[in-house]
Coordinates of C-alpha atoms in Angstrom, one line a residue:
M183 CA -72.7 -84.5 44.1
P184 CA -69.1 -83.2 43.6
P185 CA -67.7 -82.8 40.1
P186 CA -65.5 -85.4 38.8
P187 CA -61.8 -84.9 39.5
R188 CA -60.8 -84.6 35.9
R189 CA -63.1 -81.6 35.4
V190 CA -61.8 -79.9 38.5
A191 CA -58.3 -80.3 37.2
R192 CA -59.1 -78.8 33.8
R193 CA -60.8 -75.8 35.5
A194 CA -57.8 -75.3 37.7
A195 CA -55.4 -75.5 34.7
A196 CA -57.6 -73.0 32.8
R197 CA -57.6 -70.5 35.7
T198 CA -53.8 -70.9 36.0
Q199 CA -53.4 -70.3 32.3
A200 CA -55.7 -67.3 32.4
C201 CA -53.8 -65.8 35.3
A202 CA -50.5 -66.4 33.5
C203 CA -51.9 -64.6 30.4
L204 CA -53.1 -61.7 32.5
G205 CA -49.7 -61.5 34.2
C206 CA -48.0 -61.5 30.8
F207 CA -50.4 -58.9 29.5
A208 CA -49.8 -56.7 32.5
F209 CA -46.1 -57.1 32.2
L210 CA -46.2 -56.1 28.5
C211 CA -48.3 -53.1 29.3
Q212 CA -45.9 -52.0 32.0
A213 CA -43.0 -52.6 29.7
F214 CA -44.6 -50.6 26.9
A215 CA -45.4 -47.8 29.3
F216 CA -41.8 -47.7 30.5
V217 CA -40.4 -47.7 27.0
N218 CA -42.8 -45.0 25.9
F219 CA -41.9 -42.9 28.9
Y220 CA -38.2 -43.4 28.3
Y221 CA -38.3 -42.3 24.7
R222 CA -40.5 -39.4 25.4
S223 CA -38.1 -38.1 28.0
S224 CA -35.0 -38.8 25.9
P225 CA -33.4 -36.1 23.7
T226 CA -33.5 -38.4 20.8
T227 CA -37.2 -38.8 20.0
S228 CA -36.9 -40.9 16.9
A229 CA -35.3 -44.2 16.3
T230 CA -34.5 -43.3 12.6
A231 CA -30.9 -42.8 11.7
V232 CA -29.8 -39.1 11.7
P233 CA -27.7 -38.3 8.7
L234 CA -24.3 -36.9 9.3
P235 CA -23.9 -33.2 8.4
T236 CA -22.4 -32.7 5.0
A237 CA -19.7 -30.1 4.2
R238 CA -21.1 -26.8 3.0
P239 CA -20.2 -26.2 -0.7
S240 CA -17.4 -23.6 -1.0
P241 CA -18.7 -20.2 -2.2
P242 CA -17.9 -19.3 -5.8
P243 CA -14.6 -17.3 -6.3
P244 CA -15.1 -13.6 -6.5
P245 CA -15.0 -12.1 -10.0
P246 CA -11.6 -10.8 -11.0
S247 CA -11.2 -7.1 -10.2
P248 CA -11.2 -5.0 -13.3
V249 CA -7.8 -3.8 -14.6
P250 CA -7.6 -0.1 -13.8
K251 CA -7.6 2.0 -16.9
T252 CA -5.3 4.9 -17.5
S253 CA -7.1 8.1 -16.7
K254 CA -6.5 11.3 -18.6
I255 CA -6.5 14.6 -16.8
S256 CA -5.4 18.2 -17.6
A257 CA -2.6 20.0 -15.8
A258 CA -5.2 22.1 -14.0
E259 CA -6.6 19.0 -12.2
P260 CA -5.0 17.4 -9.1
H261 CA -3.7 13.9 -9.5
D262 CA -3.5 11.0 -7.1
A263 CA -0.9 8.9 -9.0
K264 CA 0.6 6.3 -6.7
P265 CA 4.4 5.4 -6.9
L266 CA 5.6 2.1 -8.3
S267 CA 6.0 -0.8 -5.9
S268 CA 9.8 -0.5 -5.6
S269 CA 10.3 3.1 -6.9
V270 CA 9.4 6.6 -5.9
I271 CA 8.5 7.5 -9.4
P272 CA 4.7 8.1 -9.6
R273 CA 2.5 6.4 -12.2
L274 CA 2.0 9.7 -14.1
V275 CA 2.7 10.4 -17.7
H276 CA 3.1 14.0 -19.0
Q277 CA 2.5 15.1 -22.6
S278 CA 2.3 18.6 -24.0
W279 CA 1.0 20.4 -27.0
R280 CA 0.4 24.1 -27.8
D281 CA -3.3 24.3 -27.2
G282 CA -4.0 20.8 -26.0
G283 CA -5.4 19.7 -29.3
F284 CA -4.1 16.6 -31.1
P285 CA -2.4 17.5 -34.5
K286 CA -3.4 14.4 -36.5
D287 CA -1.3 15.5 -39.5
L288 CA 1.9 15.1 -37.4
F289 CA 1.1 12.5 -34.7
N290 CA -0.6 9.1 -35.0
W291 CA -3.3 8.7 -32.3
R292 CA -2.3 5.1 -31.9
W293 CA 1.0 6.1 -30.4
Q294 CA -0.7 7.7 -27.4
K295 CA -3.4 5.0 -27.2
G296 CA -0.7 2.3 -27.1
L297 CA 1.1 4.1 -24.3
L298 CA -2.1 4.2 -22.3
D299 CA -3.0 0.6 -23.0
L300 CA 0.4 -0.6 -21.9
N301 CA 0.3 1.2 -18.6
P302 CA -3.0 0.5 -16.9
G303 CA -3.6 2.3 -13.6
W304 CA -1.4 5.3 -14.7
Q305 CA -2.6 8.8 -15.2
L306 CA -1.9 10.9 -18.2
M307 CA -1.6 14.6 -17.5
T308 CA -1.8 16.9 -20.6
W309 CA -0.1 20.3 -20.8
T310 CA -0.5 23.3 -22.9
D311 CA 1.6 26.4 -23.5
A312 CA -0.6 28.3 -21.0
S313 CA -0.5 25.7 -18.2
S314 CA 3.2 25.2 -18.6
R315 CA 3.8 28.9 -18.2
E316 CA 1.4 29.1 -15.3
L317 CA 3.3 26.3 -13.4
I318 CA 6.6 28.2 -13.8
A319 CA 5.0 31.6 -12.8
K320 CA 3.5 30.1 -9.7
E321 CA 6.1 27.6 -8.5
Y322 CA 9.3 28.9 -10.1
P323 CA 8.9 32.7 -10.5
W324 CA 12.7 33.2 -10.4
F325 CA 12.9 31.5 -13.8
L326 CA 10.0 33.2 -15.5
P327 CA 12.1 36.1 -17.0
T328 CA 14.5 33.6 -18.6
Y329 CA 11.5 31.5 -19.8
D330 CA 9.8 34.4 -21.4
A331 CA 13.0 35.7 -23.0
Y332 CA 13.7 32.5 -25.0
P333 CA 13.7 33.5 -28.7
A334 CA 12.4 30.1 -29.8
Y335 CA 9.2 28.3 -28.9
I336 CA 11.0 24.9 -28.6
Q337 CA 13.3 26.3 -25.9
R338 CA 10.3 27.1 -23.7
C339 CA 9.0 23.6 -24.4
D340 CA 12.3 22.0 -23.4
A341 CA 12.6 24.0 -20.2
A342 CA 8.9 23.5 -19.2
R343 CA 9.2 19.7 -19.3
Y344 CA 12.1 19.8 -16.7
F345 CA 10.1 21.9 -14.3
I346 CA 7.0 19.7 -14.8
L347 CA 8.9 16.6 -13.8
H348 CA 10.6 18.4 -10.9
H349 CA 7.2 19.4 -9.5
H350 CA 5.1 16.3 -10.2
G351 CA 7.5 13.5 -11.0
G352 CA 6.5 10.7 -13.4
V353 CA 7.4 10.1 -17.0
Y354 CA 7.6 12.8 -19.7
A355 CA 7.0 11.5 -23.2
D356 CA 6.8 13.5 -26.4
L357 CA 3.7 12.9 -28.6
D358 CA 5.9 11.1 -31.2
I359 CA 7.0 8.4 -28.7
E360 CA 5.7 4.9 -29.5
C361 CA 6.0 2.1 -26.9
S362 CA 5.7 -1.7 -27.1
K363 CA 6.4 -2.5 -23.5
P364 CA 5.3 -0.9 -20.2
F365 CA 7.3 1.6 -18.2
A366 CA 7.4 -0.2 -14.9
P367 CA 10.2 -2.8 -15.6
V368 CA 12.6 -0.1 -16.6
L369 CA 11.7 2.3 -13.7
E370 CA 11.5 -0.1 -10.8
G371 CA 14.2 0.5 -8.2
H372 CA 15.3 3.9 -9.5
R373 CA 14.7 7.5 -8.6
A374 CA 15.4 8.9 -12.1
V375 CA 15.9 7.3 -15.5
F376 CA 17.4 8.8 -18.6
S377 CA 18.5 7.3 -21.9
Y378 CA 21.5 7.7 -24.2
K379 CA 20.7 8.9 -27.7
Q380 CA 21.6 6.6 -30.6
G381 CA 23.9 8.0 -33.2
T382 CA 26.3 10.8 -33.6
N383 CA 24.3 13.5 -35.3
M384 CA 23.8 17.1 -34.2
S385 CA 21.3 16.1 -31.5
R386 CA 23.7 13.9 -29.5
G387 CA 23.1 14.1 -25.8
L388 CA 20.7 12.5 -23.4
V389 CA 17.2 11.9 -24.7
N390 CA 14.8 14.7 -23.6
A391 CA 11.8 13.3 -25.5
L392 CA 11.4 10.5 -22.9
F393 CA 12.7 10.5 -19.3
A394 CA 11.5 9.9 -15.8
S395 CA 12.1 11.0 -12.2
E396 CA 10.7 11.3 -8.7
P397 CA 9.3 14.7 -7.7
R398 CA 12.0 17.1 -6.5
H399 CA 14.8 15.0 -7.6
P400 CA 18.1 16.8 -6.8
L401 CA 19.4 16.3 -10.4
W402 CA 17.0 19.0 -11.6
S403 CA 18.8 21.6 -9.5
T404 CA 21.8 21.1 -11.7
V405 CA 19.7 21.3 -14.8
F406 CA 18.0 24.6 -13.5
N407 CA 21.4 26.1 -12.8
L408 CA 22.6 25.4 -16.3
L409 CA 19.3 26.8 -17.8
K410 CA 19.7 30.0 -15.8
A411 CA 23.4 30.4 -16.7
R412 CA 22.9 29.8 -20.4
G413 CA 19.8 32.0 -20.4
A414 CA 21.8 34.8 -18.8
A415 CA 24.5 34.4 -21.4
G416 CA 22.0 34.8 -24.2
A417 CA 20.4 31.5 -25.2
S418 CA 20.5 31.8 -29.0
A419 CA 18.2 29.8 -31.2
S420 CA 19.9 30.7 -34.5
T421 CA 20.8 27.1 -35.3
H422 CA 19.6 23.6 -34.4
V423 CA 22.8 23.2 -32.3
D424 CA 22.1 26.4 -30.4
V425 CA 18.7 25.0 -29.2
V426 CA 20.2 21.6 -28.4
R427 CA 22.9 23.2 -26.2
S428 CA 20.8 25.9 -24.5
T429 CA 17.8 23.8 -23.4
G430 CA 17.7 20.4 -25.2
P431 CA 19.6 17.1 -25.1
G432 CA 22.9 18.8 -25.0
L433 CA 22.1 20.7 -21.8
L434 CA 20.7 17.6 -20.2
R435 CA 23.9 15.8 -21.1
E436 CA 26.0 18.4 -19.5
A437 CA 24.0 18.2 -16.2
V438 CA 24.5 14.5 -16.0
L439 CA 28.2 14.7 -16.9
E440 CA 28.7 17.3 -14.1
L441 CA 27.1 15.0 -11.5
Q442 CA 29.0 12.0 -13.0
S443 CA 32.3 13.8 -12.6
K444 CA 31.5 14.3 -8.9
G445 CA 30.5 10.7 -8.4
Q446 CA 27.0 11.6 -7.4
L447 CA 24.8 9.7 -9.9
D448 CA 24.7 6.4 -7.9
A449 CA 23.8 8.2 -4.6
M450 CA 21.0 10.0 -6.4
G451 CA 19.6 6.8 -7.8
V452 CA 20.0 7.9 -11.4
H453 CA 19.9 5.1 -14.0
L454 CA 21.2 5.6 -17.5
L455 CA 19.6 3.3 -20.1
E456 CA 21.3 1.9 -23.1
S457 CA 20.0 3.5 -26.2
S458 CA 18.6 0.2 -27.4
V459 CA 15.9 0.4 -24.7
W460 CA 14.2 3.8 -25.3
H461 CA 16.1 5.3 -28.3
P462 CA 17.2 2.5 -30.6
I463 CA 17.3 4.3 -33.9
M464 CA 18.7 7.5 -35.4
P465 CA 16.6 10.1 -37.3
E466 CA 18.2 8.9 -40.6
Q467 CA 16.9 5.4 -40.0
K468 CA 13.4 6.6 -39.3
R469 CA 13.4 8.6 -42.5
G470 CA 14.3 5.5 -44.5
R471 CA 17.9 6.3 -45.1
D472 CA 19.3 3.1 -43.6
L473 CA 18.7 -0.6 -44.1
S474 CA 15.2 -1.4 -43.1
A475 CA 16.1 -4.9 -41.7
L476 CA 18.4 -3.3 -39.1
T477 CA 15.9 -0.6 -38.3
A478 CA 13.1 -3.2 -37.8
A479 CA 15.3 -5.4 -35.6
A480 CA 16.3 -2.5 -33.4
I481 CA 12.7 -1.4 -32.9
A482 CA 11.5 -4.9 -32.2
A483 CA 14.1 -5.3 -29.4
S484 CA 13.3 -1.9 -27.8
H485 CA 10.7 -0.8 -25.2
C486 CA 10.0 2.5 -26.9
Y487 CA 11.2 4.5 -29.8
H488 CA 11.1 8.0 -31.2
H489 CA 9.4 8.8 -34.5
F490 CA 11.3 12.1 -34.8
V491 CA 8.4 14.2 -36.0
S492 CA 10.4 17.3 -34.9
S493 CA 7.4 19.5 -35.2
W494 CA 9.6 22.5 -34.2
M495 CA 11.8 22.1 -37.3
T496 CA 11.1 22.6 -41.0
H497 CA 10.6 19.2 -42.6
D498 CA 12.5 19.7 -45.8
K499 CA 15.4 18.0 -47.6
E500 CA 17.7 20.9 -47.1
R501 CA 17.3 21.0 -43.3
H502 CA 18.4 17.4 -42.9
Q503 CA 20.9 17.2 -45.8
S504 CA 23.9 18.3 -43.8
T505 CA 23.4 15.8 -41.1
D506 CA 22.8 13.0 -43.5
K507 CA 25.9 13.9 -45.5
Q508 CA 28.0 13.7 -42.3
R509 CA 26.4 10.3 -41.5
G510 CA 27.3 9.0 -44.9
A511 CA 30.9 10.2 -44.6
S512 CA 31.3 8.6 -41.2
L513 CA 30.0 5.3 -42.5
S514 CA 32.4 5.4 -45.5
A515 CA 35.3 6.3 -43.3
G516 CA 34.5 3.3 -41.0
G517 CA 34.6 0.9 -44.0
S518 CA 31.0 -0.2 -43.5
A519 CA 29.0 2.0 -45.8
A520 CA 28.3 -1.0 -48.0
S521 CA 26.8 -3.1 -45.3
G522 CA 25.3 -0.3 -43.2
S523 CA 25.9 -2.4 -40.1
H524 CA 28.4 -0.1 -38.3
R525 CA 29.0 3.5 -37.5
T526 CA 32.1 5.4 -36.6
S527 CA 32.3 6.7 -33.0
Q528 CA 34.1 9.8 -31.9
N529 CA 37.3 7.9 -31.0
G530 CA 37.6 6.4 -34.5
T531 CA 36.4 2.9 -33.6
T532 CA 33.3 1.3 -35.2
V533 CA 30.4 0.0 -33.2
P534 CA 27.4 -2.0 -34.4
L535 CA 24.5 0.0 -35.6
G536 CA 21.4 -0.3 -33.5
Q537 CA 23.3 -1.3 -30.3
G538 CA 24.3 2.1 -29.1
T539 CA 27.2 2.9 -26.7
F540 CA 26.6 2.4 -23.0
V541 CA 28.9 3.7 -20.3
S542 CA 27.7 3.0 -16.7
A543 CA 27.4 5.8 -14.1
R544 CA 30.5 4.3 -12.4
S545 CA 32.7 4.8 -15.4
N546 CA 35.6 7.3 -15.0
R547 CA 35.4 8.2 -18.7
S548 CA 32.7 10.7 -19.7
P549 CA 30.7 9.2 -22.6
L550 CA 29.9 11.1 -25.7
L551 CA 26.1 10.9 -25.6

């Protein structure tokens, strides 16, 4: 007996529903297989978000390079001093003493230390009597007879410093020079630098306790000719003035005046400093015979100044009495002895004390240095 029609219909619906489910399941399986295959073959294998690359942190700045210290070498050692940025004057300081020792009873060690601290990267070359003579014997044998014939020790010291700077270049500074500012600002752009002396005492001339030049500067040829000529004429050392004129500031002054009269200083790159820069006071001021306020003001405004130890002279009252007496008479004649603020120049006019007298290299009038 055949089943009822309603049951047949339910069975057909169930088969249809089962087929539909199987079809959906097969479709889902195929879809899953396709998606799985696609993602496996794709470069991007993960559906998670990839973070954007962040900027690398900048490396820490390098530590500042240490400031080069001033090295100290003897005259027997080679130097590698480099010239200044806009000058041909090398970063080299020369100082000299008899045996190379440091006479603490005459010179304050802080003067040399301050000079070194103010000029980092420079080299200090120390000289002795023996190394100075060796330089002249080796490099300037034509001058050795004159050098050895000088009757006074200070004359050999004066002459040696000129040959030292001609051979090496740099800055020559006596041991009694104290500086408060570096050399570079004064030397930049020049081939040789000299300073006028302050005052009108027996030592007037160009300062030979502190000066600078490039190696082989042509000015030194004029200085050497004068040294040779005055040595041949008999370089006396009987008086202070004899020494000044034969080898000291007076001779240096004459060499510059000779070149100035020929109009050659500018072409040679020679710079003449006002006395207020390197030589702001007179010996009488340093020995306390002038108003301390004026002396302090002059020193404060300067780059360097001279302590006037004058180790080659006898330090007694009689030795300086004549010069100081002339100074007092000049001040009185100028009408300013009471104030102490002026001095009398050679032409009778008064100029402020501590300011010096500066005549440029282009001047037609030769200055009294």
